[in-house]
Amino acid sequence: MNKEAIEKTVLDSLKRIAPETEPSELSPDENIREALGIDSFDFLQFIISLNDQLKLDIPEQDYGTISTLRNLLAYLDEKLK
Amino acid sequence: MIEFLMPSLGADMEDGTLVAWRKKEGSAVKRGDIVAEVDTQKGLIEIEIFDEGILEKMLVQPGTKVPVGTPLALISPGGAGVKMPPMVESKEEMKPPVPEKIPKAPAEIIHKGLKVSPLARRIAEDNKIDLSTVTGTGDDGAITKADVEKAIVQRAESGAKQAATGIPAEDKTKAASDTIRNAVAAAMSRANREIPHYYLEKAIDMTKAMAWLERTNKERPVNRRLLPAVLLIKSTALALQEVPELNAVWDNGLQLKQDIHIGFVVSLRGGGIIVPAIHTANLRTLDEIMDALNDIIPRAKALKLRSSELSDSTVTVTYIGEGGADSVFGIIYPPQVALVGFGSISEQPFSKDGMLGIHPIMRVTLAADHRATDGLTGSRFLTALNSRLQIPESL
């Protein structure tokens, strides 16, 4: 899966969880949860959604390293190589 | 005949719009059946019934907005007109206070000289029908069961007519968030007016609980992971078993509740909050509580809850979540007498066994009704809660 496809998957998942927001307008270093107002329940749904679509397990201890779009995309790119 | 009333789904609800009947006239209903859909400030709610019998007659048509307590339908009880045994507490809660109870003694005087069959008299008393206004059609003008039942139908019909003050077209145009805001405003204003709150706070060391959660989640696929909220709900429910005075309502005195139904505050994306009940949380496993959250949170956010989920809570829990405020001092949801507030967990210097270290600390507050309990009771609760969270494996 190329970078564009991964990014699209991420943004689509965020849009489903926070439909009234515009995830595509997130700046790369913004904290995703704060910017979109995502609570811990919705964040878990987001992780489950990524897990389903990318066939990738994101362990809980990695949550801290994927708080921004830039970090998350780099993390996914690395894991999916 | 039993009247099926527009239920009160919280202290803040004044009326509701019947949107659809989910059962037909003449169909049998049993406890827990969903019989109607009602549009309220808290969304489209499925209304359950707490009686058994035959749905004899609908009194309110879909599209009609009626006040809480308005008879929506008449149910003839299961069996031959025999009244059902007393229902459990939840039904009583759903019933709003009956306006203008007819005083017993004067009613008896009026009834002197009237010929009334014993069954008719009992039904009339149960339904608060003034027998002097009923025309008897039995022998010598005696009032029969059928006469009383007719009077009940007539009263209900006229009540429903009076109550139907226009078609709720404005409801649709009003944004859902506005009506939720109004509902919250009404409940919180009442709480602040009526309830003398007292507040207690305890800093709880979450080292063991978080370590247990991390270990547990590590072994699980992502869709079976537990959230910290599950531990908080279960530990609150178990601590309430030890301090039952806080699992109660205040209604002309303290009334303890047998079951522990935790109302869990869910923030809505458009603003406002809604508080669905996690039923009998003390009896559920952590996985069952997580399942309940997975079921109820999306429905709460979509404003698609059932009547029992909105009206059954016996205590409220609010959790700020990660990275938010350190502590929350809540306002009690009447007629409950307590609200437990969990702040976000943060790394703090904390002394334990004479050693100063950095621990994940959670500030837990209790807002309680001082009419119902005193600080000592509240303090016992927070201590019990702390003890539970120190042995997470036993939750």
Short mmCIF file of C-alpha atoms in Angstrom, two decimals, chain B residues 26-372:
data_model
loop_
_atom_site.label_atom_id
_atom_site.label_comp_id
_atom_site.label_asym_id
_atom_site.label_seq_id
_atom_site.Cartn_x
_atom_site.Cartn_y
_atom_site.Cartn_z
CA GLY B 26 -55.41 -5.91 20.46
CA SER B 27 -51.89 -7.32 20.58
CA ALA B 28 -50.47 -8.94 23.68
CA VAL B 29 -47.64 -7.14 25.45
CA LYS B 30 -45.27 -8.22 28.16
CA ARG B 31 -42.81 -6.51 30.44
CA GLY B 32 -39.86 -5.06 28.50
CA ASP B 33 -41.60 -4.96 25.13
CA ILE B 34 -41.01 -1.84 23.07
CA VAL B 35 -44.47 -0.48 22.32
CA ALA B 36 -43.87 3.03 21.07
CA GLU B 37 -41.32 5.52 19.80
CA VAL B 38 -41.29 8.93 21.37
CA ASP B 39 -39.36 11.98 20.25
CA THR B 40 -37.89 13.84 23.20
CA GLN B 41 -35.21 16.40 23.85
CA LYS B 42 -32.88 13.43 24.11
CA GLY B 43 -33.69 12.02 20.70
CA LEU B 44 -35.95 9.31 19.43
CA ILE B 45 -36.52 6.95 22.35
CA GLU B 46 -37.94 3.44 22.27
CA ILE B 47 -40.50 3.18 25.05
CA GLU B 48 -40.73 -0.09 26.95
CA ILE B 49 -43.75 -1.27 28.86
CA PHE B 50 -43.72 -2.59 32.41
CA ASP B 51 -47.11 -4.27 32.46
CA GLU B 52 -48.49 -7.41 30.92
CA GLY B 53 -51.75 -7.78 29.11
CA ILE B 54 -53.57 -6.80 25.97
CA LEU B 55 -53.10 -3.42 24.34
CA GLU B 56 -56.78 -2.53 24.40
CA LYS B 57 -56.92 0.97 23.01
CA MET B 58 -54.54 3.63 21.73
CA LEU B 59 -55.47 7.05 23.09
CA VAL B 60 -52.87 9.17 21.34
CA GLN B 61 -52.18 9.32 17.63
CA PRO B 62 -48.68 9.48 16.15
CA GLY B 63 -47.53 13.07 15.69
CA THR B 64 -49.10 14.25 18.94
CA LYS B 65 -47.08 16.02 21.61
CA VAL B 66 -48.30 15.31 25.14
CA PRO B 67 -47.06 16.14 28.65
CA VAL B 68 -45.40 13.52 30.82
CA GLY B 69 -48.03 11.44 32.59
CA THR B 70 -50.61 11.59 29.79
CA PRO B 71 -52.25 8.20 29.19
CA LEU B 72 -51.07 6.92 25.79
CA ALA B 73 -52.98 3.63 25.76
CA LEU B 74 -55.09 1.34 27.89
CA ILE B 75 -53.87 -2.13 28.75
CA SER B 76 -56.19 -4.80 30.03
CA PRO B 77 -54.10 -6.82 32.44
CA GLY B 78 -53.24 -10.44 31.75
CA GLY B 79 -55.95 -12.70 33.22
CA ALA B 80 -59.60 -11.76 33.73
CA GLY B 81 -59.39 -8.10 34.65
CA VAL B 82 -57.19 -8.84 37.61
CA LYS B 83 -54.68 -6.19 38.49
CA MET B 84 -51.08 -7.27 38.14
CA PRO B 85 -48.94 -7.69 41.22
CA PRO B 86 -47.06 -4.57 42.27
CA MET B 87 -44.32 -3.74 39.82
CA VAL B 88 -40.73 -3.22 40.80
CA GLU B 89 -39.32 0.18 41.50
CA SER B 90 -38.54 1.14 37.91
CA LYS B 91 -42.19 1.37 37.02
CA GLU B 92 -42.89 3.62 39.95
CA GLU B 93 -40.10 5.89 38.83
CA MET B 94 -41.52 6.14 35.36
CA LYS B 95 -44.86 7.21 36.71
CA PRO B 96 -44.94 10.92 37.30
CA PRO B 97 -46.70 12.07 40.45
CA VAL B 98 -50.44 11.65 40.08
CA PRO B 99 -52.04 15.07 40.13
CA GLU B 100 -54.77 15.79 42.68
CA LYS B 101 -55.13 12.57 44.54
CA ILE B 102 -58.70 12.18 45.61
CA PRO B 103 -58.68 12.12 49.42
CA LYS B 104 -59.80 8.73 50.66
CA ALA B 105 -62.23 9.72 53.41
CA PRO B 106 -64.48 12.19 51.54
CA ALA B 107 -64.63 9.77 48.63
CA GLU B 108 -66.03 7.11 50.92
CA ILE B 109 -68.76 9.45 52.10
CA ILE B 110 -69.77 10.29 48.56
CA HIS B 111 -69.97 6.60 47.75
CA LYS B 112 -72.50 5.96 50.49
CA GLY B 113 -75.85 5.24 48.95
CA LEU B 114 -74.32 4.26 45.62
CA LYS B 115 -74.68 0.70 44.50
CA VAL B 116 -71.26 -0.45 43.37
CA SER B 117 -69.99 -3.94 42.77
CA PRO B 118 -66.91 -4.72 44.88
CA LEU B 119 -64.78 -5.28 41.78
CA ALA B 120 -65.91 -1.98 40.27
CA ARG B 121 -65.14 -0.19 43.53
CA ARG B 122 -61.64 -1.61 43.63
CA ILE B 123 -60.91 -0.71 40.02
CA ALA B 124 -62.26 2.79 40.62
CA GLU B 125 -60.06 3.23 43.68
CA ASP B 126 -57.00 1.91 41.87
CA ASN B 127 -57.60 4.32 39.03
CA LYS B 128 -58.81 7.20 41.19
CA ILE B 129 -62.20 7.45 39.54
CA ASP B 130 -64.82 9.40 41.49
CA LEU B 131 -67.74 6.96 41.60
CA SER B 132 -70.29 9.73 42.13
CA THR B 133 -69.63 10.85 38.54
CA VAL B 134 -70.17 7.38 37.08
CA THR B 135 -73.56 6.34 35.69
CA GLY B 136 -74.48 2.83 36.72
CA THR B 137 -76.00 0.49 34.13
CA GLY B 138 -76.38 -2.60 36.33
CA ASP B 139 -79.45 -3.76 38.25
CA ASP B 140 -81.08 -0.85 40.09
CA GLY B 141 -78.50 1.50 38.58
CA ALA B 142 -75.59 -0.31 40.23
CA ILE B 143 -72.17 0.67 38.99
CA THR B 144 -70.43 -2.28 37.34
CA LYS B 145 -66.87 -3.00 36.30
CA ALA B 146 -67.77 -2.06 32.71
CA ASP B 147 -69.08 1.36 33.85
CA VAL B 148 -65.87 2.14 35.68
CA GLU B 149 -63.76 1.04 32.75
CA LYS B 150 -65.79 3.27 30.47
CA ALA B 151 -65.16 6.18 32.83
CA ILE B 152 -61.43 5.46 32.72
CA VAL B 153 -61.47 5.50 28.92
CA GLN B 154 -63.43 8.75 28.84
CA ARG B 155 -61.12 10.46 31.28
CA ALA B 156 -58.06 9.31 29.38
CA GLU B 157 -59.50 10.45 26.07
CA SER B 158 -60.38 13.90 27.31
CA GLY B 159 -56.96 14.15 28.95
CA ALA B 160 -55.24 13.24 25.72
CA LYS B 161 -57.34 15.75 23.80
CA GLN B 162 -56.53 18.55 26.19
CA ALA B 163 -52.90 17.67 26.13
CA ALA B 164 -52.57 17.56 22.36
CA THR B 165 -51.80 21.23 21.96
CA GLY B 166 -50.74 21.36 18.37
CA ILE B 167 -48.52 19.46 16.01
CA PRO B 168 -44.87 19.62 16.90
CA ALA B 169 -43.62 20.98 13.59
CA GLU B 170 -41.18 23.25 15.36
CA ASP B 171 -39.42 20.22 16.86
CA LYS B 172 -37.99 19.20 13.53
CA THR B 173 -36.56 22.59 12.76
CA LYS B 174 -34.95 23.01 16.15
CA ALA B 175 -31.43 21.70 16.12
CA ALA B 176 -31.01 18.60 18.27
CA SER B 177 -28.16 20.23 20.14
CA ASP B 178 -30.40 23.13 21.17
CA THR B 179 -32.98 20.84 22.71
CA ILE B 180 -30.30 18.80 24.46
CA ARG B 181 -28.85 22.05 25.79
CA ASN B 182 -32.28 23.00 27.13
CA ALA B 183 -32.73 19.60 28.75
CA VAL B 184 -29.36 19.84 30.47
CA ALA B 185 -30.13 23.42 31.52
CA ALA B 186 -33.45 22.41 33.09
CA ALA B 187 -32.03 19.45 35.01
CA MET B 188 -28.96 21.28 36.25
CA SER B 189 -30.93 24.37 37.29
CA ARG B 190 -33.26 22.19 39.31
CA ALA B 191 -30.30 20.39 40.88
CA ASN B 192 -28.62 23.61 41.90
CA ARG B 193 -31.88 25.02 43.25
CA GLU B 194 -32.93 21.99 45.27
CA ILE B 195 -29.85 19.99 46.20
CA PRO B 196 -27.44 21.17 48.88
CA HIS B 197 -24.26 19.62 47.45
CA TYR B 198 -21.19 18.72 49.40
CA TYR B 199 -17.92 17.74 47.77
CA LEU B 200 -15.09 15.41 48.70
CA GLU B 201 -11.96 14.54 46.76
CA LYS B 202 -9.42 11.76 46.95
CA ALA B 203 -6.18 11.32 44.98
CA ILE B 204 -6.01 7.70 43.90
CA ASP B 205 -2.80 6.00 42.86
CA MET B 206 -3.58 4.28 39.56
CA THR B 207 -0.23 2.47 39.19
CA LYS B 208 -1.67 -0.99 39.75
CA ALA B 209 -4.89 -0.42 37.80
CA MET B 210 -3.10 0.95 34.74
CA ALA B 211 -0.44 -1.75 34.82
CA TRP B 212 -3.14 -4.41 35.02
CA LEU B 213 -5.02 -2.82 32.14
CA GLU B 214 -1.87 -2.63 30.01
CA ARG B 215 -1.03 -6.29 30.66
CA THR B 216 -4.59 -7.36 29.92
CA ASN B 217 -4.90 -5.34 26.72
CA LYS B 218 -1.53 -6.55 25.45
CA GLU B 219 -2.89 -10.08 25.20
CA ARG B 220 -6.06 -9.02 23.42
CA PRO B 221 -6.90 -8.20 19.83
CA VAL B 222 -7.67 -4.55 19.35
CA ASN B 223 -11.44 -5.02 19.30
CA ARG B 224 -11.41 -6.77 22.70
CA ARG B 225 -9.39 -4.11 24.52
CA LEU B 226 -10.76 -2.49 27.65
CA LEU B 227 -10.91 1.22 28.35
CA PRO B 228 -10.01 2.66 31.78
CA ALA B 229 -13.66 3.74 32.10
CA VAL B 230 -14.63 0.08 32.54
CA LEU B 231 -12.51 -0.21 35.70
CA LEU B 232 -13.96 3.03 37.02
CA ILE B 233 -17.56 1.95 36.46
CA LYS B 234 -17.08 -1.46 38.05
CA SER B 235 -15.15 -0.15 41.05
CA THR B 236 -17.79 2.52 41.62
CA ALA B 237 -20.54 -0.11 41.53
CA LEU B 238 -18.69 -2.35 44.01
CA ALA B 239 -17.95 0.55 46.35
CA LEU B 240 -21.66 1.45 46.28
CA GLN B 241 -22.46 -2.06 47.52
CA GLU B 242 -20.45 -1.17 50.62
CA VAL B 243 -21.99 2.32 50.96
CA PRO B 244 -25.57 1.83 49.72
CA GLU B 245 -26.74 5.22 51.05
CA LEU B 246 -25.29 6.84 47.93
CA ASN B 247 -27.15 4.51 45.55
CA ALA B 248 -30.48 6.14 46.14
CA VAL B 249 -32.93 8.85 45.24
CA TRP B 250 -34.24 11.73 47.34
CA ASP B 251 -38.00 11.92 47.12
CA ASN B 252 -39.47 13.26 50.35
CA GLY B 253 -36.75 11.34 52.11
CA LEU B 254 -33.94 8.99 51.25
CA GLN B 255 -35.00 5.94 49.27
CA LEU B 256 -32.29 3.36 48.78
CA LYS B 257 -32.22 1.49 45.47
CA GLN B 258 -31.72 -2.24 45.34
CA ASP B 259 -30.08 -2.42 41.90
CA ILE B 260 -27.01 -0.44 41.00
CA HIS B 261 -27.49 1.18 37.59
CA ILE B 262 -24.59 3.45 36.71
CA GLY B 263 -25.46 6.46 34.58
CA PHE B 264 -22.39 7.12 32.45
CA VAL B 265 -22.00 10.65 31.10
CA VAL B 266 -21.48 10.69 27.32
CA SER B 267 -20.51 13.98 25.70
CA LEU B 268 -22.21 14.68 22.42
CA ARG B 269 -20.16 15.92 19.51
CA GLY B 270 -22.55 18.79 18.89
CA GLY B 271 -22.41 19.86 22.56
CA GLY B 272 -24.45 18.72 25.51
CA ILE B 273 -24.40 15.44 27.42
CA ILE B 274 -26.56 12.38 27.70
CA VAL B 275 -26.45 9.85 30.52
CA PRO B 276 -27.41 6.27 29.59
CA ALA B 277 -27.60 3.62 32.30
CA ILE B 278 -25.29 0.61 32.55
CA HIS B 279 -27.70 -1.75 34.28
CA THR B 280 -26.63 -3.78 37.35
CA ALA B 281 -22.99 -2.84 36.81
CA ASN B 282 -21.96 -4.47 40.09
CA LEU B 283 -23.01 -7.89 38.76
CA ARG B 284 -21.27 -7.63 35.39
CA THR B 285 -17.76 -8.67 34.41
CA LEU B 286 -15.41 -6.06 32.99
CA ASP B 287 -15.92 -7.53 29.53
CA GLU B 288 -19.67 -7.27 29.90
CA ILE B 289 -19.35 -3.62 30.92
CA MET B 290 -17.12 -2.98 27.88
CA ASP B 291 -19.73 -4.68 25.69
CA ALA B 292 -22.39 -2.45 27.24
CA LEU B 293 -20.31 0.65 26.48
CA ASN B 294 -19.72 -0.51 22.91
CA ASP B 295 -23.46 -0.89 22.52
CA ILE B 296 -24.65 2.17 24.35
CA ILE B 297 -22.13 4.93 23.56
CA PRO B 298 -22.72 4.98 19.78
CA ARG B 299 -26.49 4.86 20.38
CA ALA B 300 -26.26 7.64 22.95
CA LYS B 301 -24.29 9.79 20.52
CA ALA B 302 -26.86 9.09 17.82
CA LEU B 303 -29.67 9.87 20.34
CA LYS B 304 -31.16 6.39 19.95
CA LEU B 305 -31.71 5.10 23.45
CA ARG B 306 -34.44 3.11 25.17
CA SER B 307 -36.64 4.50 27.89
CA SER B 308 -35.13 2.27 30.58
CA GLU B 309 -31.64 3.39 29.60
CA LEU B 310 -32.61 7.02 30.15
CA SER B 311 -34.61 6.66 33.33
CA ASP B 312 -33.10 3.83 35.38
CA SER B 313 -29.78 5.30 36.60
CA THR B 314 -29.34 5.28 40.36
CA VAL B 315 -26.05 7.20 40.43
CA THR B 316 -23.98 9.09 37.85
CA VAL B 317 -20.34 8.65 36.83
CA THR B 318 -18.46 11.21 34.77
CA TYR B 319 -14.94 10.67 33.45
CA ILE B 320 -12.92 13.52 32.00
CA GLY B 321 -10.68 11.25 29.93
CA GLU B 322 -7.03 11.41 29.05
CA GLY B 323 -5.22 14.72 28.91
CA GLY B 324 -8.15 16.74 30.26
CA ALA B 325 -8.85 18.52 33.54
CA ASP B 326 -7.40 17.05 36.74
CA SER B 327 -10.66 17.00 38.63
CA VAL B 328 -14.36 17.47 38.03
CA PHE B 329 -16.86 18.74 40.61
CA GLY B 330 -20.18 17.60 39.26
CA ILE B 331 -23.79 18.59 39.73
CA ILE B 332 -26.06 15.76 40.81
CA TYR B 333 -28.75 14.58 38.40
CA PRO B 334 -31.99 14.71 40.39
CA PRO B 335 -33.52 12.77 42.05
CA GLN B 336 -30.21 10.92 42.51
CA VAL B 337 -28.11 11.77 45.54
CA ALA B 338 -24.55 11.29 44.28
CA LEU B 339 -22.25 11.86 41.33
CA VAL B 340 -18.75 10.45 41.08
CA GLY B 341 -16.28 12.47 39.01
CA PHE B 342 -13.05 11.00 37.67
CA GLY B 343 -10.38 13.45 36.52
CA SER B 344 -7.77 12.64 33.92
CA ILE B 345 -4.87 10.47 35.01
CA SER B 346 -1.54 12.31 35.15
CA GLU B 347 1.97 11.63 36.39
CA GLN B 348 2.40 13.23 39.79
CA PRO B 349 4.88 13.12 42.65
CA PHE B 350 3.32 10.76 45.18
CA SER B 351 4.60 9.38 48.42
CA LYS B 352 4.04 5.72 49.17
CA ASP B 353 5.50 3.66 52.00
CA GLY B 354 7.78 6.56 52.82
CA MET B 355 9.15 6.75 49.29
CA LEU B 356 8.54 9.68 47.01
CA GLY B 357 8.03 8.62 43.41
CA ILE B 358 6.23 9.55 40.21
CA HIS B 359 2.85 7.77 39.98
CA PRO B 360 -0.15 7.96 37.67
CA ILE B 361 -2.63 9.79 39.89
CA MET B 362 -6.34 10.23 39.41
CA ARG B 363 -8.34 12.76 41.40
CA VAL B 364 -11.75 11.35 42.18
CA THR B 365 -14.49 13.58 43.53
CA LEU B 366 -17.83 12.82 45.05
CA ALA B 367 -20.68 15.30 44.78
CA ALA B 368 -23.38 14.23 47.22
CA ASP B 369 -26.72 15.49 48.49
CA HIS B 370 -26.33 16.74 52.06
CA ARG B 371 -30.03 16.14 52.75
CA ALA B 372 -29.41 12.45 52.13
#
